PDB file of C-alpha atoms in Angstrom:
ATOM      1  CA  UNK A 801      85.576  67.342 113.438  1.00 61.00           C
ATOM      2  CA  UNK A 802      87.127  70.127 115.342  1.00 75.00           C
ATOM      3  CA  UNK A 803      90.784  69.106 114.486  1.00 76.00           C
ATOM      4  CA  UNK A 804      92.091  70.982 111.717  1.00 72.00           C
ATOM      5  CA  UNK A 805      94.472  68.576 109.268  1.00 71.00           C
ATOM      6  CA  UNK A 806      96.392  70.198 106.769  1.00 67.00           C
ATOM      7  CA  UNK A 807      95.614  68.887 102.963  1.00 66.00           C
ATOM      8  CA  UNK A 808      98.139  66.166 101.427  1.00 66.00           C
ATOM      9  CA  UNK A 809     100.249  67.658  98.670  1.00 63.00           C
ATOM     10  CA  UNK A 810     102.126  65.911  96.233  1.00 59.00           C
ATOM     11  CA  UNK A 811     105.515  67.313  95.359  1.00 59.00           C
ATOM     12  CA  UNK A 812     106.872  68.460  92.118  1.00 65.00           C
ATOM     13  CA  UNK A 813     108.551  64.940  91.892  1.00 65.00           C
ATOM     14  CA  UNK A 814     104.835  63.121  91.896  1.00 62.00           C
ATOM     15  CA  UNK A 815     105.491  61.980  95.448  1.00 61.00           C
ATOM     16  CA  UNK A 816     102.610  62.119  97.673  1.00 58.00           C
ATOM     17  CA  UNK A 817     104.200  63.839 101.504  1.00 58.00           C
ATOM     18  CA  UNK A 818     102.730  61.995 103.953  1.00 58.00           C
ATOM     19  CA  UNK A 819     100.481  63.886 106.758  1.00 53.00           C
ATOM     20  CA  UNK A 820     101.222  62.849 110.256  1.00 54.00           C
ATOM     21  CA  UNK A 821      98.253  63.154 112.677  1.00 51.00           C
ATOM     22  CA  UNK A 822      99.103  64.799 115.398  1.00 53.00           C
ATOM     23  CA  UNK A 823      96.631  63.283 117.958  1.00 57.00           C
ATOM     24  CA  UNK A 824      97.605  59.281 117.257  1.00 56.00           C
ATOM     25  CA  UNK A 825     100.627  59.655 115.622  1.00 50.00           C
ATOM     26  CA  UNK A 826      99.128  58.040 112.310  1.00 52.00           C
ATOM     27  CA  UNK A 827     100.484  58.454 108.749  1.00 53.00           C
ATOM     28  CA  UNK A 828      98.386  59.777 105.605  1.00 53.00           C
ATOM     29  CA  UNK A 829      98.981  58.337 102.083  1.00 54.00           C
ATOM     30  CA  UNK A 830      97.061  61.016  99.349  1.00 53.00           C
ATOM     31  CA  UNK A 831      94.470  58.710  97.819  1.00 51.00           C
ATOM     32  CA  UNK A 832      95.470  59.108  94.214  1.00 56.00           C
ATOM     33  CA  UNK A 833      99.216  59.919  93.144  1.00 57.00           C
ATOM     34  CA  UNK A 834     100.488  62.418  90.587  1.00 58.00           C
ATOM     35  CA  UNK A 835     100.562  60.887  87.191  1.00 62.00           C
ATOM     36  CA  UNK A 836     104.409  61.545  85.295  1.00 68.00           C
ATOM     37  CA  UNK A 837     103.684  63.557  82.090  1.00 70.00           C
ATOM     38  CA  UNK A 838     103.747  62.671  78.548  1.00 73.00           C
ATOM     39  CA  UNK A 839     106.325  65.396  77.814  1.00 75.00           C
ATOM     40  CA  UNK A 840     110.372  65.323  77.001  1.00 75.00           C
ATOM     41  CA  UNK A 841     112.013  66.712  79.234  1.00 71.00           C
ATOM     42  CA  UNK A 842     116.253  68.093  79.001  1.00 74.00           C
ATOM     43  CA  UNK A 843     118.127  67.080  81.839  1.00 71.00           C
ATOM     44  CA  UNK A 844     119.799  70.123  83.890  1.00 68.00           C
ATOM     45  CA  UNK A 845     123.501  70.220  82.771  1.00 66.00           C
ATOM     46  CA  UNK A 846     125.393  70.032  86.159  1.00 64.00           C
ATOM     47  CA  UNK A 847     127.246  73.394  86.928  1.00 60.00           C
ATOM     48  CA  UNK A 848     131.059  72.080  87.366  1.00 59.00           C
ATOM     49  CA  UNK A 849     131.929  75.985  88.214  1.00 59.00           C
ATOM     50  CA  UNK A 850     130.963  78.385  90.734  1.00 62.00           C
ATOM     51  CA  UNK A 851     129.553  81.131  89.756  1.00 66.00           C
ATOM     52  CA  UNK A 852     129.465  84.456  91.055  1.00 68.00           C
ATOM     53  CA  UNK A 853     125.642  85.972  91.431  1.00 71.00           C
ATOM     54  CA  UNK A 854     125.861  89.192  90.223  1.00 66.00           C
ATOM     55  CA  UNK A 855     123.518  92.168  91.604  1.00 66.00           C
ATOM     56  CA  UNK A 856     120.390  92.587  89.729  1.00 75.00           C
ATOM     57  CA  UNK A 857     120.671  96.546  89.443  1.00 76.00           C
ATOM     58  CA  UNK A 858     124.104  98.040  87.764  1.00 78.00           C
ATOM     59  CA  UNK A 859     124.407 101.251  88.559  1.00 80.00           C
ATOM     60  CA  UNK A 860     126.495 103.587  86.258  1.00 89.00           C
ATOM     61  CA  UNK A 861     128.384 106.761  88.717  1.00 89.00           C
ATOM     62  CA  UNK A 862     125.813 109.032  86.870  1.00 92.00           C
ATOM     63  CA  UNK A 863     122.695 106.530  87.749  1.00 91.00           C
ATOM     64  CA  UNK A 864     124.002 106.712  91.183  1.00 91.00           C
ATOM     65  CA  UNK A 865     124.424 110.424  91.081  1.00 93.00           C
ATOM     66  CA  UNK A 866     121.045 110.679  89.418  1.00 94.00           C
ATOM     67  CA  UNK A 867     119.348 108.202  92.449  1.00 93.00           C
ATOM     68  CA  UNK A 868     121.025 110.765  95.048  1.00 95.00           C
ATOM     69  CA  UNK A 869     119.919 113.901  93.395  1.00 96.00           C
ATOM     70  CA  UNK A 870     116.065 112.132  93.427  1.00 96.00           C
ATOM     71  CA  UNK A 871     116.391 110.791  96.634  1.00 96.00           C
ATOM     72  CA  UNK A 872     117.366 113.785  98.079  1.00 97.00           C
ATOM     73  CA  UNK A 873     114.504 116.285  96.121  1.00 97.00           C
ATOM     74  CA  UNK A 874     112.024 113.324  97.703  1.00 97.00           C
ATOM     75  CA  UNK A 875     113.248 114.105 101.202  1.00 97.00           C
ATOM     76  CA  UNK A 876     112.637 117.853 100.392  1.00 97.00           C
ATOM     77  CA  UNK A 877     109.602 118.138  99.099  1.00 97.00           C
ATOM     78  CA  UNK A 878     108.516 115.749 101.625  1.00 97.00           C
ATOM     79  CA  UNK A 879     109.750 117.784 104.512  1.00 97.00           C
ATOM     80  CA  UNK A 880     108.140 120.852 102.796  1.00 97.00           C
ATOM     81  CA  UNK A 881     105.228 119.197 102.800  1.00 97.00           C
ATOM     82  CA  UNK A 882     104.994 118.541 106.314  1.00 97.00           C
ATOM     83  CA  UNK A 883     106.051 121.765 107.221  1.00 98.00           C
ATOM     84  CA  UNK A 884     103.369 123.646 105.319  1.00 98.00           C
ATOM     85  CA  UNK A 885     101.129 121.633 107.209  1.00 98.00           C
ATOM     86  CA  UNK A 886     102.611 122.185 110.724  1.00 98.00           C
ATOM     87  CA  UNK A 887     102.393 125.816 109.673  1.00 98.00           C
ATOM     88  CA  UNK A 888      98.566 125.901 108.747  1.00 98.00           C
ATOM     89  CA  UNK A 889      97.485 123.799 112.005  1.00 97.00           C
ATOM     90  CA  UNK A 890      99.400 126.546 113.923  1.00 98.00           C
ATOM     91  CA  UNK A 891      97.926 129.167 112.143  1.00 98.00           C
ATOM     92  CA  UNK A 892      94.294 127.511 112.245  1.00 98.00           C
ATOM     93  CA  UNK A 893      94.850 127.303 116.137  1.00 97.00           C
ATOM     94  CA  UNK A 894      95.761 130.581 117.091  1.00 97.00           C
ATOM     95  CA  UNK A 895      93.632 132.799 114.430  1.00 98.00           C
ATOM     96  CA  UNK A 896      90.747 130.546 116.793  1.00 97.00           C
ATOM     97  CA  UNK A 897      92.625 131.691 119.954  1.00 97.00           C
ATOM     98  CA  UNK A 898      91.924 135.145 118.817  1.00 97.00           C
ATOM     99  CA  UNK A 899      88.427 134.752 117.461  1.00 97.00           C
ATOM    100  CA  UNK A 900      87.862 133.028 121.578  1.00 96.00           C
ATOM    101  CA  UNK A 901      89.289 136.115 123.072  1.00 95.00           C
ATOM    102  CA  UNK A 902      87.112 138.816 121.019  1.00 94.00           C
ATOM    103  CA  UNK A 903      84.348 136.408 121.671  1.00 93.00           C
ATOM    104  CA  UNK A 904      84.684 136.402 125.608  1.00 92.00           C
ATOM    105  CA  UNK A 905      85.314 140.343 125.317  1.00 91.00           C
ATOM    106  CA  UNK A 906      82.322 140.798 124.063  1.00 90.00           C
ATOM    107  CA  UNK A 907      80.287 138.812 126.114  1.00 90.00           C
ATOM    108  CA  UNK A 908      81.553 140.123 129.280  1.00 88.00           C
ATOM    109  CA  UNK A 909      80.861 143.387 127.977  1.00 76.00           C
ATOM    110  CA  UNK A 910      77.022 142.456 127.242  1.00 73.00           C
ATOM    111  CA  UNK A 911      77.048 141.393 131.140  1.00 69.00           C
ATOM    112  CA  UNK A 912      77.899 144.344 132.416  1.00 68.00           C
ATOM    113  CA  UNK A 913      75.457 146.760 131.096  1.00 58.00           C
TER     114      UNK A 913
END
């Protein structure tokens, strides 16, 4: 019960793959086989040349130009981005740095009165 078995599967050929248990060694039929269809199939003309695959994306020298100019304006704004933000946490943290040191000014001031 606690043994996990992995589900029989028949192939795209209607062949059942056996499943070999791994505790006794055993071999797995599928109860019921694949049944061949009704439909007419073409058989696969046999490629007598090699081909060479071509890349999927052709790229013009102005499509490439035009990728560079984007990819670059992405890497800008992004690192304007994250400088803006640098720039407000360092302006967020010392505008509190000052508001602490008026703050303590004043309070030592009420304790010595």
């Amino acid at each position: 019960m606690l043994r996990p078995r992995i589900p029989v599967n028949p192939a795209p050929t209607s062949l059942v793959a056996p499943l070999v248990n791994p505790t006794t060694g055993d071999i797995t039929y599928g109860a019921t086989a694949v049944p061949a269809c009704d439909c007419q199939h073409v058989p696969v003309p046999a490629a007598t040349e090699s081909r060479v695959q071509l890349p999927a994306i052709r790229l013009t020298p102005a499509g490439l130009v035009a990728v560079v100019a984007g990819g670059a304006g992405l890497v800008l704004v992004v690192g304007a981005v994250l400088v803006s933000m640098l720039l407000a946490v360092a302006i967020t943290g010392a505008s509190v740095a000052v508001c602490a040191v008026v703050l303590r000014s004043l309070l030592n001031g009420q304790n010595q009165r």
